[in-house]
Amino acid sequence: MFSITTKLKSTYAQITLNRVTVAFFFFSFIHCFSQGILQSFLFSIDSQFAGLVRDIVHAAEIPPNNITFLEGSSHRYTLSMCNNIPHGQSLYPCTVIFQSGVDDVRTGSEIADFAASESDSVFQDFSQGFAITTYHDADGNASGVKFQSSTADPVLLSKQCTQILVYPQQVLENSVREDMTFIFLQFWLFGVSVFAVAQSSVPHLLTALGTRVLITTWSTYITSFRGHNQETIFQQLVSAPGTPCGVELFPTFFGMRQAYDIADLVLSRFSSNPLYNAESFKHVGPPEHINRIYKFFMAVQACLQMEVFVLVTATSLWVDVLANTAISKISAHTTVYDALIIATTVLVLPWIALGWYGVRREQKGLMISFLAIAFFFIAGWGIMFYSIVYRWSFVQWPYLGCFTVASFVLIIASIILGTICWRNFGKGLAEYLNAEAALADSNFAPEIFKHSDIEKSAAFYTYDEPDRPMPTFQAPPSQQHSRNASMANDGTRVVGPLRGPPPAYDRATIVPF
């Protein structure tokens, strides 16, 4: 209990060290909380409309192993229904169900004749409750569904319309998965930011900054391209006159989503406190001959911290695809995929620990294990691209593809940076890190010394006598410094101003006594 209390007090002291650290903490909290709220709103919207389309498709008795394949460009889309992956098959498993720009001929028995305003009203108030009724033909096969809300006349959707709706279902369900990922990401990112300021950890600060860059990039893509592109596709497949559906199933969806996406992008661009970032890199670091190695150390630690979330997220997304989509009915090698997923889940945290302690303590055995597991990750997930279902999911869902590519980049970067650190073992980094840790345990605050203070003075600077004993060293005669002590008339010792140490001591020249 005492250690926990002490740790909390130490964390509080670091957060309230100065106005910059306090501002960074509150900025991180407000920023993560605000983005988490926005992502929750997006999750609510996507879940609502995904549930609506899912219920219609389920009522139409569309086989659960059916997937859609969209080809073409604007105004010339071709949508096919497939019962297997439409690549690498001896027999092409797809049937064209709709082509935009081609007039659709519908009979009165298939589609009820409703005005556009009436059909719109059905889907604008469905949140108050709705009912879906399935119609069957003489052979007992589903021929369409009737959608009726509590306050409007019903709309009859044909079999072809419900087949087309499989595509929006896939898109919206993927959006729900993305929203959940970003909600968890905000909690993780806030924890990393707090740890960065509480422990004065530059690697964690770099992790937070790198993650914010990725979030901003993805938000820009969503706002500037994907949202409008999806609206255009949905319009041409579902809402445009002459289509098999011919009704506006998503009257308010894209307007609300775009508003939240823009707000999320604006928040993402205010990704960090520039003042704290600048201050964090001005603190006195290691001696010059160790500084280059120390930068590689910080870089590899930042890569490992980011990989914790990126690799776990990429694996989780693939698990969700295997378990909750049509891929679960199509995949023939799910057992092999599960084995790789379990191995990754079990090894990821030990791998991070091996890299962290292997570099910090300069342990060659730990580094060998770290590199071996890293190559296993690359080989295992690289072989996954031999799987046609994985390649299909990778291409059809850019979000999964982005996390997969990011995980590969971070693993390769960790291998390269870790190897560079390994080649520099025995050159003083471990001793510097141990001394830094010892000073931190003694409540020594390195933040009070800055590189700019040293660079402005060619000579040593003076400071007041500390309130605790200073470590003493016996240096070679040519480098020995006097305390300028003298004796007063009453025999007491008078201590003059102390001259501080040079910017960096060479540990080989310091002999304790």
PDB file of C-alpha atoms in Angstrom, residues 166-399:
ATOM      1  CA  VAL A 166     -25.926  -7.155 -48.675  1.00  0.00           C
ATOM      2  CA  TYR A 167     -23.300  -4.678 -49.887  1.00  0.00           C
ATOM      3  CA  PRO A 168     -24.398  -1.816 -47.564  1.00  0.00           C
ATOM      4  CA  GLN A 169     -24.610  -4.359 -44.763  1.00  0.00           C
ATOM      5  CA  GLN A 170     -20.955  -5.333 -45.246  1.00  0.00           C
ATOM      6  CA  VAL A 171     -19.832  -1.700 -45.426  1.00  0.00           C
ATOM      7  CA  LEU A 172     -21.771  -0.570 -42.356  1.00  0.00           C
ATOM      8  CA  GLU A 173     -20.687  -3.535 -40.241  1.00  0.00           C
ATOM      9  CA  ASN A 174     -17.066  -2.745 -41.079  1.00  0.00           C
ATOM     10  CA  SER A 175     -17.692   0.859 -40.025  1.00  0.00           C
ATOM     11  CA  VAL A 176     -18.991  -0.375 -36.669  1.00  0.00           C
ATOM     12  CA  ARG A 177     -15.766  -2.333 -36.161  1.00  0.00           C
ATOM     13  CA  GLU A 178     -13.720   0.747 -37.017  1.00  0.00           C
ATOM     14  CA  ASP A 179     -15.657   2.876 -34.528  1.00  0.00           C
ATOM     15  CA  MET A 180     -15.084   0.373 -31.732  1.00  0.00           C
ATOM     16  CA  THR A 181     -11.368   0.291 -32.511  1.00  0.00           C
ATOM     17  CA  PHE A 182     -11.075   4.064 -32.299  1.00  0.00           C
ATOM     18  CA  ILE A 183     -12.958   4.176 -29.002  1.00  0.00           C
ATOM     19  CA  PHE A 184     -10.498   1.720 -27.447  1.00  0.00           C
ATOM     20  CA  LEU A 185      -7.648   3.622 -29.086  1.00  0.00           C
ATOM     21  CA  GLN A 186      -8.574   6.803 -27.214  1.00  0.00           C
ATOM     22  CA  PHE A 187      -8.349   5.044 -23.834  1.00  0.00           C
ATOM     23  CA  TRP A 188      -5.002   3.508 -24.769  1.00  0.00           C
ATOM     24  CA  LEU A 189      -3.665   6.798 -26.100  1.00  0.00           C
ATOM     25  CA  PHE A 190      -4.649   8.691 -22.960  1.00  0.00           C
ATOM     26  CA  GLY A 191      -2.848   6.095 -20.850  1.00  0.00           C
ATOM     27  CA  VAL A 192       0.284   6.438 -22.977  1.00  0.00           C
ATOM     28  CA  SER A 193       0.138  10.245 -22.717  1.00  0.00           C
ATOM     29  CA  VAL A 194      -0.228  10.156 -18.930  1.00  0.00           C
ATOM     30  CA  PHE A 195       2.670   7.712 -18.636  1.00  0.00           C
ATOM     31  CA  ALA A 196       4.776   9.941 -20.889  1.00  0.00           C
ATOM     32  CA  VAL A 197       4.367  12.998 -18.676  1.00  0.00           C
ATOM     33  CA  ALA A 198       4.371  11.096 -15.361  1.00  0.00           C
ATOM     34  CA  GLN A 199       7.603   9.253 -16.132  1.00  0.00           C
ATOM     35  CA  SER A 200       9.145  11.886 -18.423  1.00  0.00           C
ATOM     36  CA  SER A 201       9.301   9.122 -21.028  1.00  0.00           C
ATOM     37  CA  VAL A 202      10.360  10.346 -24.449  1.00  0.00           C
ATOM     38  CA  PRO A 203       9.564   6.964 -26.131  1.00  0.00           C
ATOM     39  CA  HIS A 204       5.982   7.125 -24.869  1.00  0.00           C
ATOM     40  CA  LEU A 205       5.717  10.718 -26.048  1.00  0.00           C
ATOM     41  CA  LEU A 206       6.932   9.649 -29.495  1.00  0.00           C
ATOM     42  CA  THR A 207       4.359   6.845 -29.427  1.00  0.00           C
ATOM     43  CA  ALA A 208       1.548   9.297 -28.691  1.00  0.00           C
ATOM     44  CA  LEU A 209       2.707  11.638 -31.443  1.00  0.00           C
ATOM     45  CA  GLY A 210       3.057   8.846 -34.002  1.00  0.00           C
ATOM     46  CA  THR A 211      -0.381   7.482 -33.169  1.00  0.00           C
ATOM     47  CA  ARG A 212      -1.924  10.930 -33.519  1.00  0.00           C
ATOM     48  CA  VAL A 213      -0.364  11.259 -36.961  1.00  0.00           C
ATOM     49  CA  LEU A 214      -1.949   7.960 -38.021  1.00  0.00           C
ATOM     50  CA  ILE A 215      -5.351   9.004 -36.638  1.00  0.00           C
ATOM     51  CA  THR A 216      -5.192  12.343 -38.443  1.00  0.00           C
ATOM     52  CA  THR A 217      -4.229  10.664 -41.715  1.00  0.00           C
ATOM     53  CA  TRP A 218      -7.123   8.214 -41.502  1.00  0.00           C
ATOM     54  CA  SER A 219      -9.603  10.945 -40.515  1.00  0.00           C
ATOM     55  CA  THR A 220      -8.495  13.010 -43.502  1.00  0.00           C
ATOM     56  CA  TYR A 221      -9.087  10.035 -45.801  1.00  0.00           C
ATOM     57  CA  ILE A 222     -12.567   9.460 -44.348  1.00  0.00           C
ATOM     58  CA  THR A 223     -13.614  13.097 -44.585  1.00  0.00           C
ATOM     59  CA  SER A 224     -12.121  13.974 -47.950  1.00  0.00           C
ATOM     60  CA  PHE A 225     -12.852  10.800 -49.931  1.00  0.00           C
ATOM     61  CA  ARG A 226     -14.476   7.733 -48.430  1.00  0.00           C
ATOM     62  CA  GLY A 227     -17.610   9.314 -46.993  1.00  0.00           C
ATOM     63  CA  HIS A 228     -18.572  10.985 -50.256  1.00  0.00           C
ATOM     64  CA  ASN A 229     -17.618   7.898 -52.270  1.00  0.00           C
ATOM     65  CA  GLN A 230     -19.831   5.629 -50.167  1.00  0.00           C
ATOM     66  CA  GLU A 231     -22.738   8.043 -50.427  1.00  0.00           C
ATOM     67  CA  THR A 232     -22.413   8.030 -54.221  1.00  0.00           C
ATOM     68  CA  ILE A 233     -22.329   4.226 -54.368  1.00  0.00           C
ATOM     69  CA  PHE A 234     -25.312   3.814 -52.047  1.00  0.00           C
ATOM     70  CA  GLN A 235     -27.246   6.369 -54.080  1.00  0.00           C
ATOM     71  CA  GLN A 236     -26.643   4.559 -57.363  1.00  0.00           C
ATOM     72  CA  LEU A 237     -27.299   1.090 -55.959  1.00  0.00           C
ATOM     73  CA  VAL A 238     -30.260   1.738 -53.685  1.00  0.00           C
ATOM     74  CA  SER A 239     -31.813   5.186 -53.841  1.00  0.00           C
ATOM     75  CA  ALA A 240     -31.696   6.303 -57.475  1.00  0.00           C
ATOM     76  CA  PRO A 241     -34.924   6.089 -59.518  1.00  0.00           C
ATOM     77  CA  GLY A 242     -35.044   2.937 -61.614  1.00  0.00           C
ATOM     78  CA  THR A 243     -33.011   0.842 -59.176  1.00  0.00           C
ATOM     79  CA  PRO A 244     -34.526  -2.359 -57.737  1.00  0.00           C
ATOM     80  CA  CYS A 245     -35.073  -0.626 -54.396  1.00  0.00           C
ATOM     81  CA  GLY A 246     -35.877   2.908 -55.487  1.00  0.00           C
ATOM     82  CA  VAL A 247     -36.254   4.169 -51.907  1.00  0.00           C
ATOM     83  CA  GLU A 248     -34.046   6.267 -49.681  1.00  0.00           C
ATOM     84  CA  LEU A 249     -32.920   3.845 -47.004  1.00  0.00           C
ATOM     85  CA  PHE A 250     -30.353   6.267 -45.564  1.00  0.00           C
ATOM     86  CA  PRO A 251     -32.023   9.698 -45.562  1.00  0.00           C
ATOM     87  CA  THR A 252     -30.096  11.155 -42.614  1.00  0.00           C
ATOM     88  CA  PHE A 253     -27.150   8.795 -42.321  1.00  0.00           C
ATOM     89  CA  PHE A 254     -24.499  10.487 -44.438  1.00  0.00           C
ATOM     90  CA  GLY A 255     -25.361  14.014 -43.316  1.00  0.00           C
ATOM     91  CA  MET A 256     -24.955  13.165 -39.635  1.00  0.00           C
ATOM     92  CA  ARG A 257     -21.881  11.074 -40.223  1.00  0.00           C
ATOM     93  CA  GLN A 258     -20.126  13.760 -42.232  1.00  0.00           C
ATOM     94  CA  ALA A 259     -20.712  16.308 -39.468  1.00  0.00           C
ATOM     95  CA  TYR A 260     -19.129  14.006 -36.887  1.00  0.00           C
ATOM     96  CA  ASP A 261     -16.271  13.103 -39.240  1.00  0.00           C
ATOM     97  CA  ILE A 262     -15.404  16.765 -39.786  1.00  0.00           C
ATOM     98  CA  ALA A 263     -15.461  17.450 -36.049  1.00  0.00           C
ATOM     99  CA  ASP A 264     -13.250  14.412 -35.469  1.00  0.00           C
ATOM    100  CA  LEU A 265     -10.779  15.605 -38.106  1.00  0.00           C
ATOM    101  CA  VAL A 266     -10.587  19.076 -36.552  1.00  0.00           C
ATOM    102  CA  LEU A 267      -9.813  17.548 -33.158  1.00  0.00           C
ATOM    103  CA  SER A 268      -7.257  15.186 -34.667  1.00  0.00           C
ATOM    104  CA  ARG A 269      -5.291  18.081 -36.127  1.00  0.00           C
ATOM    105  CA  PHE A 270      -4.851  19.488 -32.623  1.00  0.00           C
ATOM    106  CA  SER A 271      -2.961  16.332 -31.842  1.00  0.00           C
ATOM    107  CA  SER A 272      -0.513  17.416 -29.177  1.00  0.00           C
ATOM    108  CA  ASN A 273       0.799  20.224 -27.040  1.00  0.00           C
ATOM    109  CA  PRO A 274       3.685  21.667 -29.093  1.00  0.00           C
ATOM    110  CA  LEU A 275       5.168  23.425 -26.082  1.00  0.00           C
ATOM    111  CA  TYR A 276       5.460  20.215 -24.078  1.00  0.00           C
ATOM    112  CA  ASN A 277       6.891  18.369 -27.065  1.00  0.00           C
ATOM    113  CA  ALA A 278       9.586  21.006 -27.462  1.00  0.00           C
ATOM    114  CA  GLU A 279      10.388  21.079 -23.751  1.00  0.00           C
ATOM    115  CA  SER A 280      10.651  17.282 -23.564  1.00  0.00           C
ATOM    116  CA  PHE A 281      13.550  17.219 -26.010  1.00  0.00           C
ATOM    117  CA  LYS A 282      15.509  20.058 -24.369  1.00  0.00           C
ATOM    118  CA  HIS A 283      16.355  18.204 -21.174  1.00  0.00           C
ATOM    119  CA  VAL A 284      19.933  17.252 -20.517  1.00  0.00           C
ATOM    120  CA  GLY A 285      20.559  13.910 -22.144  1.00  0.00           C
ATOM    121  CA  PRO A 286      23.514  11.561 -22.285  1.00  0.00           C
ATOM    122  CA  PRO A 287      27.048  12.574 -23.241  1.00  0.00           C
ATOM    123  CA  GLU A 288      27.655  13.290 -26.887  1.00  0.00           C
ATOM    124  CA  HIS A 289      29.297   9.946 -27.654  1.00  0.00           C
ATOM    125  CA  ILE A 290      26.250   8.117 -26.214  1.00  0.00           C
ATOM    126  CA  ASN A 291      23.595  10.472 -27.545  1.00  0.00           C
ATOM    127  CA  ARG A 292      23.451   8.851 -30.991  1.00  0.00           C
ATOM    128  CA  ILE A 293      22.961   5.388 -29.477  1.00  0.00           C
ATOM    129  CA  TYR A 294      20.364   6.799 -27.088  1.00  0.00           C
ATOM    130  CA  LYS A 295      18.308   8.119 -30.002  1.00  0.00           C
ATOM    131  CA  PHE A 296      18.158   4.627 -31.506  1.00  0.00           C
ATOM    132  CA  PHE A 297      17.131   3.304 -28.093  1.00  0.00           C
ATOM    133  CA  MET A 298      14.246   5.788 -27.873  1.00  0.00           C
ATOM    134  CA  ALA A 299      13.181   4.990 -31.448  1.00  0.00           C
ATOM    135  CA  VAL A 300      13.009   1.235 -30.879  1.00  0.00           C
ATOM    136  CA  GLN A 301      11.051   1.742 -27.654  1.00  0.00           C
ATOM    137  CA  ALA A 302       8.569   4.002 -29.457  1.00  0.00           C
ATOM    138  CA  CYS A 303       8.096   1.399 -32.210  1.00  0.00           C
ATOM    139  CA  LEU A 304       7.458  -1.317 -29.637  1.00  0.00           C
ATOM    140  CA  GLN A 305       4.915   0.816 -27.787  1.00  0.00           C
ATOM    141  CA  MET A 306       2.996   1.507 -30.992  1.00  0.00           C
ATOM    142  CA  GLU A 307       3.207  -2.138 -32.026  1.00  0.00           C
ATOM    143  CA  VAL A 308       1.400  -3.166 -28.839  1.00  0.00           C
ATOM    144  CA  PHE A 309      -1.804  -1.581 -30.092  1.00  0.00           C
ATOM    145  CA  VAL A 310      -1.320  -1.928 -33.848  1.00  0.00           C
ATOM    146  CA  LEU A 311      -0.508  -5.649 -33.911  1.00  0.00           C
ATOM    147  CA  VAL A 312      -3.191  -6.539 -31.371  1.00  0.00           C
ATOM    148  CA  THR A 313      -5.757  -4.492 -33.309  1.00  0.00           C
ATOM    149  CA  ALA A 314      -4.835  -6.024 -36.671  1.00  0.00           C
ATOM    150  CA  THR A 315      -5.141  -9.487 -35.133  1.00  0.00           C
ATOM    151  CA  SER A 316      -8.473  -8.653 -33.476  1.00  0.00           C
ATOM    152  CA  LEU A 317      -9.949  -7.302 -36.702  1.00  0.00           C
ATOM    153  CA  TRP A 318      -9.006 -10.498 -38.511  1.00  0.00           C
ATOM    154  CA  VAL A 319     -10.566 -12.546 -35.698  1.00  0.00           C
ATOM    155  CA  ASP A 320     -13.793 -10.570 -36.081  1.00  0.00           C
ATOM    156  CA  VAL A 321     -13.800 -11.163 -39.835  1.00  0.00           C
ATOM    157  CA  LEU A 322     -13.287 -14.896 -39.334  1.00  0.00           C
ATOM    158  CA  ALA A 323     -15.995 -15.155 -36.689  1.00  0.00           C
ATOM    159  CA  ASN A 324     -18.744 -12.727 -37.698  1.00  0.00           C
ATOM    160  CA  THR A 325     -18.791 -12.394 -41.481  1.00  0.00           C
ATOM    161  CA  ALA A 326     -19.493 -14.615 -44.470  1.00  0.00           C
ATOM    162  CA  ILE A 327     -15.781 -15.511 -44.461  1.00  0.00           C
ATOM    163  CA  SER A 328     -16.507 -17.825 -41.528  1.00  0.00           C
ATOM    164  CA  LYS A 329     -18.662 -19.938 -43.876  1.00  0.00           C
ATOM    165  CA  ILE A 330     -16.198 -19.789 -46.766  1.00  0.00           C
ATOM    166  CA  SER A 331     -12.809 -20.254 -45.085  1.00  0.00           C
ATOM    167  CA  ALA A 332     -11.379 -23.763 -45.368  1.00  0.00           C
ATOM    168  CA  HIS A 333      -8.285 -23.247 -43.193  1.00  0.00           C
ATOM    169  CA  THR A 334      -9.695 -21.516 -40.134  1.00  0.00           C
ATOM    170  CA  THR A 335      -7.789 -23.847 -37.788  1.00  0.00           C
ATOM    171  CA  VAL A 336      -4.458 -22.685 -39.212  1.00  0.00           C
ATOM    172  CA  TYR A 337      -5.507 -19.047 -38.882  1.00  0.00           C
ATOM    173  CA  ASP A 338      -6.577 -19.630 -35.282  1.00  0.00           C
ATOM    174  CA  ALA A 339      -3.189 -21.158 -34.466  1.00  0.00           C
ATOM    175  CA  LEU A 340      -1.360 -18.084 -35.768  1.00  0.00           C
ATOM    176  CA  ILE A 341      -3.748 -15.770 -33.927  1.00  0.00           C
ATOM    177  CA  ILE A 342      -3.214 -17.613 -30.636  1.00  0.00           C
ATOM    178  CA  ALA A 343       0.564 -17.637 -31.105  1.00  0.00           C
ATOM    179  CA  THR A 344       0.573 -13.898 -31.814  1.00  0.00           C
ATOM    180  CA  THR A 345      -1.592 -13.143 -28.787  1.00  0.00           C
ATOM    181  CA  VAL A 346       0.619 -15.211 -26.487  1.00  0.00           C
ATOM    182  CA  LEU A 347       3.945 -13.878 -27.798  1.00  0.00           C
ATOM    183  CA  VAL A 348       3.278 -10.178 -28.340  1.00  0.00           C
ATOM    184  CA  LEU A 349       3.756  -8.994 -24.738  1.00  0.00           C
ATOM    185  CA  PRO A 350       6.825 -11.191 -24.051  1.00  0.00           C
ATOM    186  CA  TRP A 351       8.242  -9.951 -27.356  1.00  0.00           C
ATOM    187  CA  ILE A 352       7.794  -6.321 -26.298  1.00  0.00           C
ATOM    188  CA  ALA A 353       9.428  -7.073 -22.924  1.00  0.00           C
ATOM    189  CA  LEU A 354      12.363  -8.862 -24.569  1.00  0.00           C
ATOM    190  CA  GLY A 355      13.006  -5.890 -26.824  1.00  0.00           C
ATOM    191  CA  TRP A 356      12.682  -3.405 -23.986  1.00  0.00           C
ATOM    192  CA  TYR A 357      14.983  -5.131 -21.502  1.00  0.00           C
ATOM    193  CA  GLY A 358      17.299  -6.565 -24.137  1.00  0.00           C
ATOM    194  CA  VAL A 359      18.270  -3.102 -25.363  1.00  0.00           C
ATOM    195  CA  ARG A 360      18.142  -1.374 -21.988  1.00  0.00           C
ATOM    196  CA  ARG A 361      20.306  -3.960 -20.212  1.00  0.00           C
ATOM    197  CA  GLU A 362      22.367  -4.889 -23.276  1.00  0.00           C
ATOM    198  CA  GLN A 363      21.572  -8.587 -22.949  1.00  0.00           C
ATOM    199  CA  LYS A 364      22.497 -10.453 -26.127  1.00  0.00           C
ATOM    200  CA  GLY A 365      20.418 -13.495 -25.210  1.00  0.00           C
ATOM    201  CA  LEU A 366      17.286 -11.393 -24.869  1.00  0.00           C
ATOM    202  CA  MET A 367      18.031  -9.666 -28.157  1.00  0.00           C
ATOM    203  CA  ILE A 368      18.362 -12.991 -29.968  1.00  0.00           C
ATOM    204  CA  SER A 369      14.974 -14.079 -28.620  1.00  0.00           C
ATOM    205  CA  PHE A 370      13.475 -10.709 -29.530  1.00  0.00           C
ATOM    206  CA  LEU A 371      14.691 -10.890 -33.124  1.00  0.00           C
ATOM    207  CA  ALA A 372      13.626 -14.536 -33.465  1.00  0.00           C
ATOM    208  CA  ILE A 373      10.039 -13.758 -32.431  1.00  0.00           C
ATOM    209  CA  ALA A 374       9.994 -10.712 -34.717  1.00  0.00           C
ATOM    210  CA  PHE A 375      10.997 -12.861 -37.695  1.00  0.00           C
ATOM    211  CA  PHE A 376       8.313 -15.366 -36.682  1.00  0.00           C
ATOM    212  CA  PHE A 377       5.691 -12.600 -36.803  1.00  0.00           C
ATOM    213  CA  ILE A 378       6.849 -11.479 -40.236  1.00  0.00           C
ATOM    214  CA  ALA A 379       6.987 -15.021 -41.595  1.00  0.00           C
ATOM    215  CA  GLY A 380       3.650 -16.067 -40.085  1.00  0.00           C
ATOM    216  CA  TRP A 381       1.662 -13.049 -41.197  1.00  0.00           C
ATOM    217  CA  GLY A 382       3.502 -12.963 -44.509  1.00  0.00           C
ATOM    218  CA  ILE A 383       2.371 -16.519 -45.234  1.00  0.00           C
ATOM    219  CA  MET A 384      -1.180 -15.376 -44.480  1.00  0.00           C
ATOM    220  CA  PHE A 385      -1.165 -13.597 -47.831  1.00  0.00           C
ATOM    221  CA  TYR A 386      -1.067 -17.023 -49.443  1.00  0.00           C
ATOM    222  CA  SER A 387      -4.635 -17.406 -48.147  1.00  0.00           C
ATOM    223  CA  ILE A 388      -7.195 -16.207 -50.658  1.00  0.00           C
ATOM    224  CA  VAL A 389      -9.713 -15.250 -47.959  1.00  0.00           C
ATOM    225  CA  TYR A 390      -7.102 -13.122 -46.176  1.00  0.00           C
ATOM    226  CA  ARG A 391      -6.071 -11.394 -49.399  1.00  0.00           C
ATOM    227  CA  TRP A 392      -9.720 -10.744 -50.190  1.00  0.00           C
ATOM    228  CA  SER A 393     -10.379  -9.232 -46.750  1.00  0.00           C
ATOM    229  CA  PHE A 394      -7.172  -7.194 -46.968  1.00  0.00           C
ATOM    230  CA  VAL A 395      -8.194  -5.631 -50.295  1.00  0.00           C
ATOM    231  CA  GLN A 396     -11.910  -5.187 -49.641  1.00  0.00           C
ATOM    232  CA  TRP A 397     -11.502  -3.586 -46.209  1.00  0.00           C
ATOM    233  CA  PRO A 398      -8.848  -0.823 -46.305  1.00  0.00           C
ATOM    234  CA  TYR A 399      -8.965  -0.382 -42.531  1.00  0.00           C
TER     235      TYR A 399
END
